[in-house]
Amino acid sequence: MLRTHTCGELRSTHIGQSVTLCGWVAKVRDKGGMIWLDLRDRYGITQLILEEGKASAASIEAARKAGREFVLKATGTVIERLAKNAKMLTGDIEIRIESIEILNPAKIPPFLIEDETDGGDELRMKYRYLDLRREPVRQNLLLRHNVSKETRNYLDSLNFIDVETPVLIKSTPEGARDFIVPSRMNPGQFYALPQSPQTFKQLLMVSGFDRYFQIVKCFRDEDLRADRQPEFTQIDCEMSFVTREDILEVFGGLTKHLFKKIKGIDLPEIKRMSYDDAMKYYGCDKPDIRFDMKFVELTDLAQGKGFPVFDSAELVVGIVAEKCAGYTRKEVDELTDFVKRPQVGAKGMVYVRYNEDGTLKSSVDKFYTEEQLKEWAVRFGAKPGDLMLILSGVADKTRAQLNNLRLEMGTRLGLRDKDKYEVLWVLDFPLLEYNEDEKRWFAMHHPFTSPGDIEAFMKYDATSPSLGSIYANAYDLVINGVEVGGGSIRIHDKTVQNKMFEVLGFTQEEAQKQFGFLLEAFEYGAPPHGGIAFGFDRLCSLFGGQESIRDFIAFPKNTSGRDVMIDSPSEVNPKQLEELSVAVAIKK
Amino acid sequence: MLRTHTCGELRSTHIGQSVTLCGWVAKVRDKGGMIWLDLRDRYGITQLILEEGKASAASIEAARKAGREFVLKATGTVIERLAKNAKMLTGDIEIRIESIEILNPAKIPPFLIEDETDGGDELRMKYRYLDLRREPVRQNLLLRHNVSKETRNYLDSLNFIDVETPVLIKSTPEGARDFIVPSRMNPGQFYALPQSPQTFKQLLMVSGFDRYFQIVKCFRDEDLRADRQPEFTQIDCEMSFVTREDILEVFGGLTKHLFKKIKGIDLPEIKRMSYDDAMKYYGCDKPDIRFDMKFVELTDLAQGKGFPVFDSAELVVGIVAEKCAGYTRKEVDELTDFVKRPQVGAKGMVYVRYNEDGTLKSSVDKFYTEEQLKEWAVRFGAKPGDLMLILSGVADKTRAQLNNLRLEMGTRLGLRDKDKYEVLWVLDFPLLEYNEDEKRWFAMHHPFTSPGDIEAFMKYDATSPSLGSIYANAYDLVINGVEVGGGSIRIHDKTVQNKMFEVLGFTQEEAQKQFGFLLEAFEYGAPPHGGIAFGFDRLCSLFGGQESIRDFIAFPKNTSGRDVMIDSPSEVNPKQLEELSVAVAIKK
């Protein structure tokens, strides 16, 4: 090694030793006879000191030339620091330099390489290799390494085998968002990149692999919301001879293991909630239960009193914001504006102040007596000093709107502490959703999910509305309102799988063409099995206490799917296309 | 779990316990009143026994119905086996069954699920999920899991960070064998799949990551030889502030660690050989040094004696096959036929028998006296009883031919034991190779490899033949004649990198367009760095003692790049192509 030590390891026990460090110049202070340099590497920062007369003239000259981000090799003696710096791990010592060599000069970087940078998003992404020099970003990727390592340790200890499944697979018409790859050796034919290794992991179960995992890249060519990436990473797992309870046990265990190892948190037993309750009480299938503020339904109390908005509503439902009765008019108007934003979509909001003096004051006093409002307050479990916020309309939409309002209130009231973690299994999802536009059923998870009640499922056909009442043997892991993982017990019986394809509107030929290999595999002894996949990028960002996954990915793409650093995607050589038997065909 | 134990764990200490096992029927023997079933899972095989009268009638019926590969759940009591089977880990016990449930029936598989199968290659690949049930194939994938795990353990202990680099990157015209991926959001533009994460890992060094590794899929769209795959896995590593010696130390250490953990072998210090010596003594840059049989040059002794074949040759060179003087005429003819095969390409072979009685007898007695042949024998270091085999012609080609003959002799003489391992670093490769057809230089490794002598390199331009004499600061790891890993110290100086692009014939614009981001990164403080990549599939097959990498990959592709199990690649929906702004364009 060009160095004897890293820039993070020298302590007062090293005093007197001759050492050589390599790293980047973080700071230079030149006071004439003395020059101080902060030298930085991945492991820390060490202060170098050069004294005119003691260091060689060439070293003094090199130190004077060295600007920020120059790469240096510096040799000297560890000495005690006069002004110790308790904030630095190496703050007790400094290096009295005998010689310095500039290994590589550096231009002034386009933004500050510091914890708080002046670089905007685009600039940081263009120079991602410089952004990655910043401590918080590096810490994110170190955290990612550790989450990966601890995941492997846990799963390996439970006999899971890491099996790599192929990246060049088969496109399915269902997978409209597949990335595809022309095959040079098979003109006119294409591979697809996997949206998940779903069928392969199921085949591994048919193979008797019993317990499989993989930390694996997956791909989805869809319009990217701010926090999606065309390539993302999953912790992908599957087990044989299990019931749902076994999966919850093993992967609840993984979650606890990670919290313990990564965050030092002893997680209590993971709570469970049915999908129906999640929708009823939180208006969403991934409730943030760091705070309570459950939905309370008022429809029966609120209707028939002459208020046309409520009378015409399918659902009147609200939440209590504790100790918010004192909200100013302006604050309440802000909330009304919030729910009326197009992203939320409510027409308006009704509020009831439960004043400290016990009186009640609402925005609908014209229609309701104080006595009636009191009944609402009882239903809400509200206390004097609380504020009730009420929305109404079509049930589904109103719940979704109130979910937005609840989260907004949670944020405003500081109830969503990023250092507090609430983990939840959401269970008993519906198996199928009916799409009114396309007049057909869609799988809520995917077509390999086992119905909870297989017997009932087999009795219905695609025209039965009862299909909507069948639960899936599925589960989602939700942390702080974010869906981190999801999976299901799978269908392992060919007849059930065929029935599923049938109710989803596949013809037998289509099912055979796309999933023939899986259906055939089911004929050769498929064991009962189930699994789960965790969004690895998301999991890391949660552990890092951040909203965005981008800074937990070394080289992310922007919302147009572009890597602005390497300038990709880009045009390719026409000769290359010709060899691949494809041509560009841009529609006017 | 549907089971209490696996099929591999019950021993005599479990006798008397009530257990439930799940697995696949490996064998059934029905002797009327008694039925024996062998139940198999990933962990082993356990014998079940059903006695008419003791097991329920339904269970007896189920057992009678159960054919090979049926999936069963069986409950019973562990009892001592009368006829113990020492070959089975569970051979001391059997399970007296109380109840059996058929979890899934199975059709008769298209080939035997046994260590030696009757399934041909194509059939095994089509039903790969059944092939994976076979013990040897499963063991290969377990070995792969372990090699991966131990690689991670070793590198993690040395502070290497696992960083995922992108799969959707940029195509470079140099990378004629890139797989490309049309971008829906950027019509007319394409991503490429990486042939290696080379530039990204170098950027991570610029970022100060210091030590990086990744076990990563790479892609190459080239005509597949029997043992290549379009997608393959690398152990990819890079380090900063290192010299070549550091890399050899750390990754020699990895190699030793893996041999110890996977094979239980304490590897001695890894030998080293220069590229020049490898070519001179073995005629190839990845010599199999499990046996000696070095090349011996005879040109000076053999020429000028009137044998036109030798007189017109650039090189006369041979090997000694110890104790083979007694080879029959037929055996010698076989060797001559071997070197004359088009894959080897020699015109003929000269042999000299050094008989046990000390006489010498050759195929060129017409031209050489016994005295002269004696001189050859001395040069060869041959002893009575040995056979000398000699080829001649253009130096390079003759060495390559003799390499083939040497390996063939090694095999014939049983000197290439697959359980013996000889590991070798090959060093000091030429930096550049001149291509006479294209009249330009090519990088022997890749254009980021540092010259050994940078000062000399900078002095030459593309027209200097002296470029051919510059060594690369590169290294290959060779195990048993197979190249398992390779890497180099990289260029970290923009001027040197630009010079490299220049001698490789890039215009400044081309270099800028393709590698501008890397050249720019070098301006912001790039540390000296170097790295290595191991062929992970190949490494696993070596540890598994097998020639082919295919059975160490869960779902491999055939030599046409097809996955015959899922039938991929395949045609895609024209609508999908339209959305991607591409069209099929097959040349007539």
mmCIF file of N, CA, C and O in Angstrom, chain B residues 326-380:
data_model
loop_
_atom_site.group_PDB
_atom_site.id
_atom_site.type_symbol
_atom_site.label_atom_id
_atom_site.label_comp_id
_atom_site.label_asym_id
_atom_site.label_seq_id
_atom_site.Cartn_x
_atom_site.Cartn_y
_atom_site.Cartn_z
ATOM 1 N N GLY B 326 8.319 -46.489 -25.011
ATOM 2 C CA GLY B 326 7.706 -47.731 -25.446
ATOM 3 C C GLY B 326 6.383 -47.563 -26.192
ATOM 4 O O GLY B 326 5.705 -48.552 -26.488
ATOM 5 N N TYR B 327 5.983 -46.336 -26.467
ATOM 6 C CA TYR B 327 4.728 -46.123 -27.221
ATOM 7 C C TYR B 327 4.762 -46.932 -28.508
ATOM 8 O O TYR B 327 5.776 -46.972 -29.210
ATOM 9 N N THR B 328 3.633 -47.547 -28.811
ATOM 10 C CA THR B 328 3.552 -48.303 -30.065
ATOM 11 C C THR B 328 3.484 -47.329 -31.238
ATOM 12 O O THR B 328 3.210 -46.132 -31.064
ATOM 13 N N ARG B 329 3.714 -47.884 -32.391
ATOM 14 C CA ARG B 329 3.571 -47.116 -33.634
ATOM 15 C C ARG B 329 2.185 -46.447 -33.667
ATOM 16 O O ARG B 329 2.045 -45.274 -34.008
ATOM 17 N N LYS B 330 1.174 -47.218 -33.267
ATOM 18 C CA LYS B 330 -0.199 -46.719 -33.305
ATOM 19 C C LYS B 330 -0.362 -45.518 -32.366
ATOM 20 O O LYS B 330 -0.974 -44.502 -32.723
ATOM 21 N N GLU B 331 0.226 -45.640 -31.198
ATOM 22 C CA GLU B 331 0.105 -44.534 -30.240
ATOM 23 C C GLU B 331 0.785 -43.271 -30.761
ATOM 24 O O GLU B 331 0.266 -42.163 -30.637
ATOM 25 N N VAL B 332 1.957 -43.458 -31.371
ATOM 26 C CA VAL B 332 2.660 -42.296 -31.914
ATOM 27 C C VAL B 332 1.856 -41.693 -33.080
ATOM 28 O O VAL B 332 1.719 -40.476 -33.200
ATOM 29 N N ASP B 333 1.286 -42.571 -33.900
ATOM 30 C CA ASP B 333 0.460 -42.073 -35.013
ATOM 31 C C ASP B 333 -0.743 -41.271 -34.509
ATOM 32 O O ASP B 333 -1.132 -40.272 -35.100
ATOM 33 N N GLU B 334 -1.307 -41.740 -33.425
ATOM 34 C CA GLU B 334 -2.438 -40.996 -32.820
ATOM 35 C C GLU B 334 -2.019 -39.574 -32.469
ATOM 36 O O GLU B 334 -2.767 -38.626 -32.682
ATOM 37 N N LEU B 335 -0.818 -39.462 -31.917
ATOM 38 C CA LEU B 335 -0.331 -38.127 -31.547
ATOM 39 C C LEU B 335 -0.118 -37.270 -32.795
ATOM 40 O O LEU B 335 -0.454 -36.079 -32.819
ATOM 41 N N THR B 336 0.439 -37.894 -33.839
ATOM 42 C CA THR B 336 0.638 -37.164 -35.088
ATOM 43 C C THR B 336 -0.725 -36.702 -35.635
ATOM 44 O O THR B 336 -0.890 -35.547 -36.040
ATOM 45 N N ASP B 337 -1.698 -37.615 -35.610
ATOM 46 C CA ASP B 337 -3.046 -37.239 -36.065
ATOM 47 C C ASP B 337 -3.599 -36.103 -35.204
ATOM 48 O O ASP B 337 -4.256 -35.196 -35.702
ATOM 49 N N PHE B 338 -3.325 -36.191 -33.908
ATOM 50 C CA PHE B 338 -3.834 -35.153 -33.004
ATOM 51 C C PHE B 338 -3.302 -33.774 -33.406
ATOM 52 O O PHE B 338 -4.069 -32.825 -33.534
ATOM 53 N N VAL B 339 -1.977 -33.661 -33.617
ATOM 54 C CA VAL B 339 -1.433 -32.325 -33.938
ATOM 55 C C VAL B 339 -1.837 -31.876 -35.337
ATOM 56 O O VAL B 339 -1.823 -30.686 -35.640
ATOM 57 N N LYS B 340 -2.219 -32.827 -36.196
ATOM 58 C CA LYS B 340 -2.625 -32.457 -37.562
ATOM 59 C C LYS B 340 -4.108 -32.098 -37.670
ATOM 60 O O LYS B 340 -4.570 -31.690 -38.734
ATOM 61 N N ARG B 341 -4.848 -32.271 -36.534
ATOM 62 C CA ARG B 341 -6.274 -31.874 -36.561
ATOM 63 C C ARG B 341 -6.377 -30.384 -36.870
ATOM 64 O O ARG B 341 -5.518 -29.596 -36.449
ATOM 65 N N PRO B 342 -7.407 -29.999 -37.621
ATOM 66 C CA PRO B 342 -7.505 -28.574 -37.975
ATOM 67 C C PRO B 342 -7.491 -27.655 -36.755
ATOM 68 O O PRO B 342 -6.945 -26.556 -36.808
ATOM 69 N N GLN B 343 -8.069 -28.115 -35.601
ATOM 70 C CA GLN B 343 -8.069 -27.269 -34.405
ATOM 71 C C GLN B 343 -6.650 -27.017 -33.888
ATOM 72 O O GLN B 343 -6.406 -26.056 -33.185
ATOM 73 N N VAL B 344 -5.715 -27.931 -34.198
ATOM 74 C CA VAL B 344 -4.326 -27.744 -33.763
ATOM 75 C C VAL B 344 -3.508 -27.169 -34.918
ATOM 76 O O VAL B 344 -2.843 -26.147 -34.770
ATOM 77 N N GLY B 345 -3.554 -27.842 -36.051
ATOM 78 C CA GLY B 345 -3.036 -27.220 -37.273
ATOM 79 C C GLY B 345 -1.569 -27.445 -37.594
ATOM 80 O O GLY B 345 -1.009 -26.740 -38.442
ATOM 81 N N ALA B 346 -0.915 -28.414 -36.956
ATOM 82 C CA ALA B 346 0.485 -28.679 -37.322
ATOM 83 C C ALA B 346 0.527 -29.508 -38.606
ATOM 84 O O ALA B 346 -0.443 -30.187 -38.959
ATOM 85 N N LYS B 347 1.675 -29.434 -39.295
ATOM 86 C CA LYS B 347 1.799 -30.213 -40.534
ATOM 87 C C LYS B 347 2.264 -31.630 -40.232
ATOM 88 O O LYS B 347 2.033 -32.547 -41.010
ATOM 89 N N GLY B 348 2.979 -31.771 -39.115
ATOM 90 C CA GLY B 348 3.477 -33.100 -38.773
ATOM 91 C C GLY B 348 4.205 -33.047 -37.443
ATOM 92 O O GLY B 348 4.291 -31.981 -36.827
ATOM 93 N N MET B 349 4.705 -34.217 -37.006
ATOM 94 C CA MET B 349 5.394 -34.270 -35.728
ATOM 95 C C MET B 349 6.620 -35.170 -35.862
ATOM 96 O O MET B 349 6.571 -36.202 -36.537
ATOM 97 N N VAL B 350 7.701 -34.751 -35.281
ATOM 98 C CA VAL B 350 8.905 -35.582 -35.250
ATOM 99 C C VAL B 350 9.021 -36.180 -33.851
ATOM 100 O O VAL B 350 8.724 -35.492 -32.867
ATOM 101 N N TYR B 351 9.411 -37.469 -33.793
ATOM 102 C CA TYR B 351 9.599 -38.045 -32.454
ATOM 103 C C TYR B 351 10.969 -38.697 -32.354
ATOM 104 O O TYR B 351 11.558 -39.100 -33.363
ATOM 105 N N VAL B 352 11.478 -38.753 -31.152
ATOM 106 C CA VAL B 352 12.733 -39.469 -30.886
ATOM 107 C C VAL B 352 12.508 -40.367 -29.662
ATOM 108 O O VAL B 352 12.141 -39.869 -28.597
ATOM 109 N N ARG B 353 12.696 -41.671 -29.864
ATOM 110 C CA ARG B 353 12.602 -42.592 -28.727
ATOM 111 C C ARG B 353 13.976 -42.707 -28.075
ATOM 112 O O ARG B 353 14.959 -42.998 -28.756
ATOM 113 N N TYR B 354 14.008 -42.500 -26.792
ATOM 114 C CA TYR B 354 15.253 -42.742 -26.035
ATOM 115 C C TYR B 354 15.050 -44.085 -25.343
ATOM 116 O O TYR B 354 14.482 -44.152 -24.255
ATOM 117 N N ASN B 355 15.484 -45.126 -26.046
ATOM 118 C CA ASN B 355 15.172 -46.482 -25.561
ATOM 119 C C ASN B 355 15.840 -46.774 -24.226
ATOM 120 O O ASN B 355 16.838 -46.158 -23.859
ATOM 121 N N GLU B 356 15.234 -47.739 -23.525
ATOM 122 C CA GLU B 356 15.751 -48.120 -22.209
ATOM 123 C C GLU B 356 17.224 -48.534 -22.300
ATOM 124 O O GLU B 356 17.993 -48.330 -21.357
ATOM 125 N N ASP B 357 17.607 -49.115 -23.448
ATOM 126 C CA ASP B 357 18.992 -49.577 -23.584
ATOM 127 C C ASP B 357 19.951 -48.445 -23.950
ATOM 128 O O ASP B 357 21.127 -48.656 -24.220
ATOM 129 N N GLY B 358 19.443 -47.214 -24.005
ATOM 130 C CA GLY B 358 20.312 -46.062 -24.266
ATOM 131 C C GLY B 358 20.416 -45.710 -25.741
ATOM 132 O O GLY B 358 20.981 -44.672 -26.090
ATOM 133 N N THR B 359 19.856 -46.559 -26.608
ATOM 134 C CA THR B 359 19.881 -46.200 -28.023
ATOM 135 C C THR B 359 18.804 -45.173 -28.313
ATOM 136 O O THR B 359 17.841 -45.013 -27.542
ATOM 137 N N LEU B 360 18.959 -44.473 -29.428
ATOM 138 C CA LEU B 360 17.984 -43.442 -29.803
ATOM 139 C C LEU B 360 17.439 -43.751 -31.180
ATOM 140 O O LEU B 360 18.198 -44.139 -32.082
ATOM 141 N N LYS B 361 16.150 -43.570 -31.335
ATOM 142 C CA LYS B 361 15.510 -43.939 -32.608
ATOM 143 C C LYS B 361 14.487 -42.850 -32.906
ATOM 144 O O LYS B 361 13.638 -42.528 -32.075
ATOM 145 N N SER B 362 14.589 -42.257 -34.111
ATOM 146 C CA SER B 362 13.686 -41.139 -34.395
ATOM 147 C C SER B 362 12.994 -41.318 -35.730
ATOM 148 O O SER B 362 13.352 -42.207 -36.515
ATOM 149 N N SER B 363 12.031 -40.466 -35.999
ATOM 150 C CA SER B 363 11.352 -40.480 -37.291
ATOM 151 C C SER B 363 12.166 -39.706 -38.333
ATOM 152 O O SER B 363 11.739 -39.572 -39.461
ATOM 153 N N VAL B 364 13.334 -39.155 -37.916
ATOM 154 C CA VAL B 364 14.155 -38.404 -38.862
ATOM 155 C C VAL B 364 15.596 -38.959 -38.868
ATOM 156 O O VAL B 364 16.561 -38.199 -39.009
ATOM 157 N N ASP B 365 15.699 -40.280 -38.717
ATOM 158 C CA ASP B 365 17.020 -40.913 -38.691
ATOM 159 C C ASP B 365 17.817 -40.676 -39.971
ATOM 160 O O ASP B 365 19.040 -40.708 -39.978
ATOM 161 N N LYS B 366 17.083 -40.416 -41.047
ATOM 162 C CA LYS B 366 17.724 -40.163 -42.329
ATOM 163 C C LYS B 366 18.632 -38.936 -42.246
ATOM 164 O O LYS B 366 19.619 -38.835 -42.952
ATOM 165 N N PHE B 367 18.266 -37.990 -41.400
ATOM 166 C CA PHE B 367 18.982 -36.705 -41.384
ATOM 167 C C PHE B 367 19.912 -36.531 -40.182
ATOM 168 O O PHE B 367 20.772 -35.678 -40.204
ATOM 169 N N TYR B 368 19.684 -37.317 -39.123
ATOM 170 C CA TYR B 368 20.454 -37.076 -37.896
ATOM 171 C C TYR B 368 21.125 -38.347 -37.410
ATOM 172 O O TYR B 368 20.505 -39.417 -37.408
ATOM 173 N N THR B 369 22.358 -38.235 -37.007
ATOM 174 C CA THR B 369 23.075 -39.380 -36.441
ATOM 175 C C THR B 369 22.600 -39.590 -35.012
ATOM 176 O O THR B 369 22.006 -38.689 -34.397
ATOM 177 N N GLU B 370 22.869 -40.769 -34.480
ATOM 178 C CA GLU B 370 22.476 -41.044 -33.100
ATOM 179 C C GLU B 370 23.205 -40.081 -32.168
ATOM 180 O O GLU B 370 22.665 -39.655 -31.143
ATOM 181 N N GLU B 371 24.437 -39.739 -32.561
ATOM 182 C CA GLU B 371 25.222 -38.781 -31.772
ATOM 183 C C GLU B 371 24.481 -37.444 -31.671
ATOM 184 O O GLU B 371 24.373 -36.834 -30.593
ATOM 185 N N GLN B 372 23.965 -37.024 -32.813
ATOM 186 C CA GLN B 372 23.234 -35.747 -32.833
ATOM 187 C C GLN B 372 21.953 -35.844 -31.995
ATOM 188 O O GLN B 372 21.613 -34.921 -31.253
ATOM 189 N N LEU B 373 21.271 -36.970 -32.145
ATOM 190 C CA LEU B 373 20.038 -37.142 -31.352
ATOM 191 C C LEU B 373 20.373 -37.135 -29.860
ATOM 192 O O LEU B 373 19.600 -36.651 -29.035
ATOM 193 N N LYS B 374 21.544 -37.678 -29.538
ATOM 194 C CA LYS B 374 21.994 -37.692 -28.147
ATOM 195 C C LYS B 374 22.112 -36.254 -27.612
ATOM 196 O O LYS B 374 21.714 -35.955 -26.478
ATOM 197 N N GLU B 375 22.645 -35.385 -28.460
ATOM 198 C CA GLU B 375 22.733 -33.959 -28.076
ATOM 199 C C GLU B 375 21.352 -33.383 -27.775
ATOM 200 O O GLU B 375 21.171 -32.622 -26.828
ATOM 201 N N TRP B 376 20.401 -33.788 -28.638
ATOM 202 C CA TRP B 376 19.018 -33.334 -28.375
ATOM 203 C C TRP B 376 18.566 -33.817 -27.000
ATOM 204 O O TRP B 376 18.000 -33.054 -26.218
ATOM 205 N N ALA B 377 18.795 -35.092 -26.741
ATOM 206 C CA ALA B 377 18.332 -35.686 -25.474
ATOM 207 C C ALA B 377 18.936 -34.940 -24.286
ATOM 208 O O ALA B 377 18.256 -34.700 -23.277
ATOM 209 N N VAL B 378 20.221 -34.578 -24.437
ATOM 210 C CA VAL B 378 20.859 -33.826 -23.355
ATOM 211 C C VAL B 378 20.140 -32.489 -23.170
ATOM 212 O O VAL B 378 19.769 -32.095 -22.052
ATOM 213 N N ARG B 379 19.902 -31.806 -24.283
ATOM 214 C CA ARG B 379 19.181 -30.522 -24.219
ATOM 215 C C ARG B 379 17.811 -30.688 -23.546
ATOM 216 O O ARG B 379 17.384 -29.869 -22.743
ATOM 217 N N PHE B 380 17.138 -31.793 -23.920
ATOM 218 C CA PHE B 380 15.802 -32.062 -23.360
ATOM 219 C C PHE B 380 15.868 -32.471 -21.896
ATOM 220 O O PHE B 380 14.865 -32.450 -21.194
#
